[in-house]
mmCIF file of C-alpha atoms in Angstrom:
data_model
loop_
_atom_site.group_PDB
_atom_site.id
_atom_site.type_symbol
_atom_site.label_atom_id
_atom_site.label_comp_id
_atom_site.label_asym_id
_atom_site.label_seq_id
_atom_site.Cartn_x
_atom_site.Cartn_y
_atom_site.Cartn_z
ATOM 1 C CA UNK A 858 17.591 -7.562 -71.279
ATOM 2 C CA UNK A 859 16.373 -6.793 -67.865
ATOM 3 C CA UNK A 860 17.101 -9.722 -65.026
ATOM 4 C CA UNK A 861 13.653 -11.010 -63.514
ATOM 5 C CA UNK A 862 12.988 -10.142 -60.237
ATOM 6 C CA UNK A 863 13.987 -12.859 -57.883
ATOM 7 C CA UNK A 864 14.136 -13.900 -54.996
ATOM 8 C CA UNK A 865 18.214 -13.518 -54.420
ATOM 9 C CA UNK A 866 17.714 -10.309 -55.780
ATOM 10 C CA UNK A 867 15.299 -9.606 -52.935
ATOM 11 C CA UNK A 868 18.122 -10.637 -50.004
ATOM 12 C CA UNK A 869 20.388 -8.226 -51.465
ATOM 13 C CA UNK A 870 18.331 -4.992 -51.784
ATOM 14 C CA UNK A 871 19.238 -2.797 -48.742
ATOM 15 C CA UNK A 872 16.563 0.053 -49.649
ATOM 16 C CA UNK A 873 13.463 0.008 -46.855
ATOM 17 C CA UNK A 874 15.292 -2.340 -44.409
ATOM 18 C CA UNK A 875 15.183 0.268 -41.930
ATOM 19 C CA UNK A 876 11.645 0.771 -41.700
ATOM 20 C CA UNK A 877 10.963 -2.426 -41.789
ATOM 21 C CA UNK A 878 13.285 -3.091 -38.734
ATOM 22 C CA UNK A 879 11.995 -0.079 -36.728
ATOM 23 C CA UNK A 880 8.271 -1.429 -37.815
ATOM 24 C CA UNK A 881 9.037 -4.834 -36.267
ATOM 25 C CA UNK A 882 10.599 -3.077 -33.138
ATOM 26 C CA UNK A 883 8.754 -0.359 -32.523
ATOM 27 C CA UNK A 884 5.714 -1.747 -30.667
ATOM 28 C CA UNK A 885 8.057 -3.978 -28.140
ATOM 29 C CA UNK A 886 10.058 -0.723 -27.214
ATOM 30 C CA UNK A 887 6.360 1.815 -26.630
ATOM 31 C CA UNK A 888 5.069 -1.020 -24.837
ATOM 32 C CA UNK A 889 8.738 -0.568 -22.392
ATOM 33 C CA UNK A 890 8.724 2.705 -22.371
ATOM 34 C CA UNK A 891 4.887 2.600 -21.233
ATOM 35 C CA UNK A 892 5.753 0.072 -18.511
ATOM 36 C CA UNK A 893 8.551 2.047 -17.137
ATOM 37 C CA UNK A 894 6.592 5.143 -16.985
ATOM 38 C CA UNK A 895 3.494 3.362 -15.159
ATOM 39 C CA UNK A 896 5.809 1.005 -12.923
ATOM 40 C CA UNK A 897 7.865 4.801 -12.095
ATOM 41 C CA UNK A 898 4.381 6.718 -11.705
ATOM 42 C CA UNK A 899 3.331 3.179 -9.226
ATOM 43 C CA UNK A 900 6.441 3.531 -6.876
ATOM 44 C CA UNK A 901 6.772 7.400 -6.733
ATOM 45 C CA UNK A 902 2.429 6.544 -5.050
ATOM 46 C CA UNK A 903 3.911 4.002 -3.094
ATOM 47 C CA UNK A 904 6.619 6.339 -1.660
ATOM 48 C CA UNK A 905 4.306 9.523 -1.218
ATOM 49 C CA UNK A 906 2.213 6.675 0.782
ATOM 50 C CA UNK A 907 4.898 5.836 3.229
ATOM 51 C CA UNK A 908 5.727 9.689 3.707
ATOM 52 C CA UNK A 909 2.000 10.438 4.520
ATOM 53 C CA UNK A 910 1.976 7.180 6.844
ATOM 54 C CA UNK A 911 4.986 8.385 8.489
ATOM 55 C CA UNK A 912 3.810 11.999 8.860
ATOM 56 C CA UNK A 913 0.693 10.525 10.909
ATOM 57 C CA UNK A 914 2.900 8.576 12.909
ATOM 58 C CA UNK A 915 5.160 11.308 13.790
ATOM 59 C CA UNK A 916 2.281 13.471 15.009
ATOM 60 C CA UNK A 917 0.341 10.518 16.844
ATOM 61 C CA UNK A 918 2.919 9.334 18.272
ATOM 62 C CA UNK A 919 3.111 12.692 20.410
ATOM 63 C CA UNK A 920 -0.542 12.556 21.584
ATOM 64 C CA UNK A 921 -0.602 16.451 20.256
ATOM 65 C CA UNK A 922 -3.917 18.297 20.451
ATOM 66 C CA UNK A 923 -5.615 21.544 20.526
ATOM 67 C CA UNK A 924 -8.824 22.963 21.836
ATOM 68 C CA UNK A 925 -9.997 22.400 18.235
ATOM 69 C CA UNK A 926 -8.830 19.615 16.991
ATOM 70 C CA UNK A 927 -8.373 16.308 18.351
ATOM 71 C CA UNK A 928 -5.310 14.120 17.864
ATOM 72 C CA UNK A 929 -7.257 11.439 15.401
ATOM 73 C CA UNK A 930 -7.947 14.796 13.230
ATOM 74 C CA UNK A 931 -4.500 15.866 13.245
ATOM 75 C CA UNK A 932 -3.468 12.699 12.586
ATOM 76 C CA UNK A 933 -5.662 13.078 9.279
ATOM 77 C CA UNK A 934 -4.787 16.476 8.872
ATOM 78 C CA UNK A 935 -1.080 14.891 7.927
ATOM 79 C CA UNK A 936 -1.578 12.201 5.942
ATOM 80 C CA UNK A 937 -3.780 14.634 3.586
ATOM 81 C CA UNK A 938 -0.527 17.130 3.837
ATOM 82 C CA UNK A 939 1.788 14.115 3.145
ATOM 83 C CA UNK A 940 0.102 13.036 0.001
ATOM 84 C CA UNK A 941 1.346 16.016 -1.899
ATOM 85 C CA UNK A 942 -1.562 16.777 -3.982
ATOM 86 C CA UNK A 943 -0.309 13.337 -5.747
ATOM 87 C CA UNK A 944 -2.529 10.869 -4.473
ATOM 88 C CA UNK A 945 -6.321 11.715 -3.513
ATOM 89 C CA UNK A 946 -6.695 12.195 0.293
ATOM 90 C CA UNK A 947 -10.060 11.093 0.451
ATOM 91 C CA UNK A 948 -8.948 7.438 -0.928
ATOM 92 C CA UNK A 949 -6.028 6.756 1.832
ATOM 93 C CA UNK A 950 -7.422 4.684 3.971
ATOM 94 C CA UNK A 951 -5.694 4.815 7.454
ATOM 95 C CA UNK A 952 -6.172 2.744 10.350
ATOM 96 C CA UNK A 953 -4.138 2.785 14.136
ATOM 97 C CA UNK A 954 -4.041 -0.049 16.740
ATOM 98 C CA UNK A 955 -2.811 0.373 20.209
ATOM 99 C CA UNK A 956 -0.531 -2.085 22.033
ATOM 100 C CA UNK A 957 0.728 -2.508 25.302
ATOM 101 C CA UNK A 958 4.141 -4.436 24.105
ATOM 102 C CA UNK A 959 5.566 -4.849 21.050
ATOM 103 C CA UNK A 960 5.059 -8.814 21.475
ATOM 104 C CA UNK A 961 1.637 -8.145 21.291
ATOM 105 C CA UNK A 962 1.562 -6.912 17.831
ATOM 106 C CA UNK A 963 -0.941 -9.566 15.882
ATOM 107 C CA UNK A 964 -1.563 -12.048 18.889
ATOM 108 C CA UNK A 965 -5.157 -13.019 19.309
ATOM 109 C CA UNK A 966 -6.225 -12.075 23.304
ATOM 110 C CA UNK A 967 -5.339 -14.520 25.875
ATOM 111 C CA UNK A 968 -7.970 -17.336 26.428
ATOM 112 C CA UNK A 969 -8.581 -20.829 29.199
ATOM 113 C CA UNK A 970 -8.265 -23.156 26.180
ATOM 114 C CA UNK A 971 -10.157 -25.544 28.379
ATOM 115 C CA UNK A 972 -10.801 -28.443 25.070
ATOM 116 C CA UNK A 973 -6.866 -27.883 24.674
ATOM 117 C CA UNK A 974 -8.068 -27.595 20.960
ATOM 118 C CA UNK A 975 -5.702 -24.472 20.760
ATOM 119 C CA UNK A 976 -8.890 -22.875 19.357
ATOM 120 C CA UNK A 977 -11.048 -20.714 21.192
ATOM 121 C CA UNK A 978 -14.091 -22.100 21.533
ATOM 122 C CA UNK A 979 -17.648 -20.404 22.363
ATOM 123 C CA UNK A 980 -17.914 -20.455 26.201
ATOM 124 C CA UNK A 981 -14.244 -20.305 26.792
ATOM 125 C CA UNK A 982 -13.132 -17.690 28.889
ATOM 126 C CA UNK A 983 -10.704 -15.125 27.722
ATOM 127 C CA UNK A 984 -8.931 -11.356 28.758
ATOM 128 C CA UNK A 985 -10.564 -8.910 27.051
ATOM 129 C CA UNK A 986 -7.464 -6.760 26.196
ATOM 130 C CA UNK A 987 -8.808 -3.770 24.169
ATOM 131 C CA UNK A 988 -11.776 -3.208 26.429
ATOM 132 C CA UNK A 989 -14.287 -4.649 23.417
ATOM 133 C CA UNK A 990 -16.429 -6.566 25.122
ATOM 134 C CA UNK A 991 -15.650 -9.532 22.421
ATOM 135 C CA UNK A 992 -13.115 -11.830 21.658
ATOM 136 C CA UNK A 993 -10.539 -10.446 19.137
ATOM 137 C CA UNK A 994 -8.001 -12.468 16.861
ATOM 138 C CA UNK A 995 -6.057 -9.219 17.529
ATOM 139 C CA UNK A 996 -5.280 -7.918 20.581
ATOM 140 C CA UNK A 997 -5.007 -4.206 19.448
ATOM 141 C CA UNK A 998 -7.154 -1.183 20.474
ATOM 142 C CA UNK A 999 -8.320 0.669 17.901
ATOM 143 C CA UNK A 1000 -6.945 4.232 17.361
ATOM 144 C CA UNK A 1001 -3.944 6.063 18.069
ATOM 145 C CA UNK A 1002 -3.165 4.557 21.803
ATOM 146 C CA UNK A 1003 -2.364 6.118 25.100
ATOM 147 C CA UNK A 1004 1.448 7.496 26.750
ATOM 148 C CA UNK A 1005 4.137 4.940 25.770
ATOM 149 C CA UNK A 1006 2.298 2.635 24.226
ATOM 150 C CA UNK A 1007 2.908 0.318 20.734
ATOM 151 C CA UNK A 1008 0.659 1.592 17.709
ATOM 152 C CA UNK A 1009 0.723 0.125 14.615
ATOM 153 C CA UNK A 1010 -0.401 2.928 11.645
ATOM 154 C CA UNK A 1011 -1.387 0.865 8.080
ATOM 155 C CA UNK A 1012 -2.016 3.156 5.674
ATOM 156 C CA UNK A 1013 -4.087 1.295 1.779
ATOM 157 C CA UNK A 1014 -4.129 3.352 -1.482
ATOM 158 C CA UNK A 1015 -6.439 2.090 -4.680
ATOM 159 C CA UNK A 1016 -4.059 3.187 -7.215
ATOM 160 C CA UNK A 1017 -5.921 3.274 -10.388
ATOM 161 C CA UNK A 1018 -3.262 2.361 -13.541
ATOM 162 C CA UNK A 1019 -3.117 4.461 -16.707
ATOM 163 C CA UNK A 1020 -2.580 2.537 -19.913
ATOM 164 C CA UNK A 1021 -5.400 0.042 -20.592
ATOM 165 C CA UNK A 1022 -2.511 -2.398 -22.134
ATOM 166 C CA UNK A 1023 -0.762 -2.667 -18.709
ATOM 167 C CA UNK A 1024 -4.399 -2.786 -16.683
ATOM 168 C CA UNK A 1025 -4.442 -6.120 -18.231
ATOM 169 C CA UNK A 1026 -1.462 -7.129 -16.426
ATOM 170 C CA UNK A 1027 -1.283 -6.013 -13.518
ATOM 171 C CA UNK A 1028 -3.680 -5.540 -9.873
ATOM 172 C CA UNK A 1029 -6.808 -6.409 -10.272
ATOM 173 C CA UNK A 1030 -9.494 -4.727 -12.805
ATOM 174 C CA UNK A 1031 -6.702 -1.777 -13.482
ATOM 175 C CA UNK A 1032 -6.587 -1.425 -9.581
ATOM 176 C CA UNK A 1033 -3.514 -2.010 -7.550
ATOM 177 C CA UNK A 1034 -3.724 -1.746 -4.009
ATOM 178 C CA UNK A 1035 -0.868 0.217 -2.185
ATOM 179 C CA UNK A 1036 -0.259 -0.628 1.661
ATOM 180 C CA UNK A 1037 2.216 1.167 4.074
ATOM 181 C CA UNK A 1038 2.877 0.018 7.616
ATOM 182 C CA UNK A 1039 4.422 1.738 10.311
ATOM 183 C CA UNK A 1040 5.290 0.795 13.981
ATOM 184 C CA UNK A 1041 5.869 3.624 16.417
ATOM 185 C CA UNK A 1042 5.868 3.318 20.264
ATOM 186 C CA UNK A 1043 4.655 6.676 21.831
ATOM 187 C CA UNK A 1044 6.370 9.152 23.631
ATOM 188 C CA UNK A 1045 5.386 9.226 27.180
ATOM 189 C CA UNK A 1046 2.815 12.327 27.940
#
């Protein structure tokens, strides 16, 4: 006579445990190996980034040009040549600001504070520092600055993510955005 099939019987069966395991596992370790692949592919943009910023800093920071070109084009010219066909050229987004010292960096221009608020007020006098004609939160002249001065190169990337699981998670609608910053003082020429 044939036992009924119960539930002790059940614990003890062996046969299909495997697949059952690897069923219960197997979306937790795609979903890793997904991350690790997007985080990897997110880094390797973030270093091809710095290169390219670094690579425009190199060749502003010389004040290079030629009869053709001018030295905010060659600048250009190598961040496209640093980006290594990985990232889009068109979508780097690269700005320069001159300084004069590099206690400058990020201070607003000098003002009479004459409220002693320690806000500039409209009608307040202040220096003019990068020849704007306004007052500026930030002293710096745009572009890539004259002999031996401080320029600051910051270099944003939208880096669009890959697997609409992770998008979910991470930056903002899919979009994360990548932001290298160098400081170079220029040679004198």
């Amino acid at each position: 006579m044939r036992k009924p099939f119960g539930l002790k019987r059940f614990s003890r069966a062996a046969s299909g445990a495997t697949i059952v395991e690897f069923a219960l596992i197997a979306p937790v370790l795609m979903l890793m190996i997904v991350g690790l692949v997007e985080l990897g592919l997110l880094l390797t943009a973030r270093t091809i980034l710095d290169n390219a910023t670094f690579s425009a800093a190199r060749v502003g920071k010389t004040g290079y040009s030629t009869a053709t070109r001018s030295q905010s084009q060659l600048i250009l010219d190598a961040v496209r040549k640093g980006s290594s066909g990985f990232l889009d050229p068109a979508k780097i987004a690269l700005t320069s600001k001159a300084y004069t010292d590099y206690g400058n960096i990020g201070q607003p221009e000098p003002f009479t504070d004459t409220n002693k608020n320690g806000v500039r007020d409209a009608g307040e006098a202040f220096t003019d520092v990068n020849g704007n004609g306004s007052y500026d939160k930030d002293q710096g002249a745009a572009g890539p600055g004259a002999s031996a001065q401080i320029v600051v190169y910051e270099a944003s990337y939208d880096w669009n993510l890959f697997t609409p699981f992770v998008k979910r998670f991470i930056g903002t609608n899919g979009v994360v955005k990548l932001t290298s910053r160098i400081v170079v003082k220029n040679e004198p020429y």
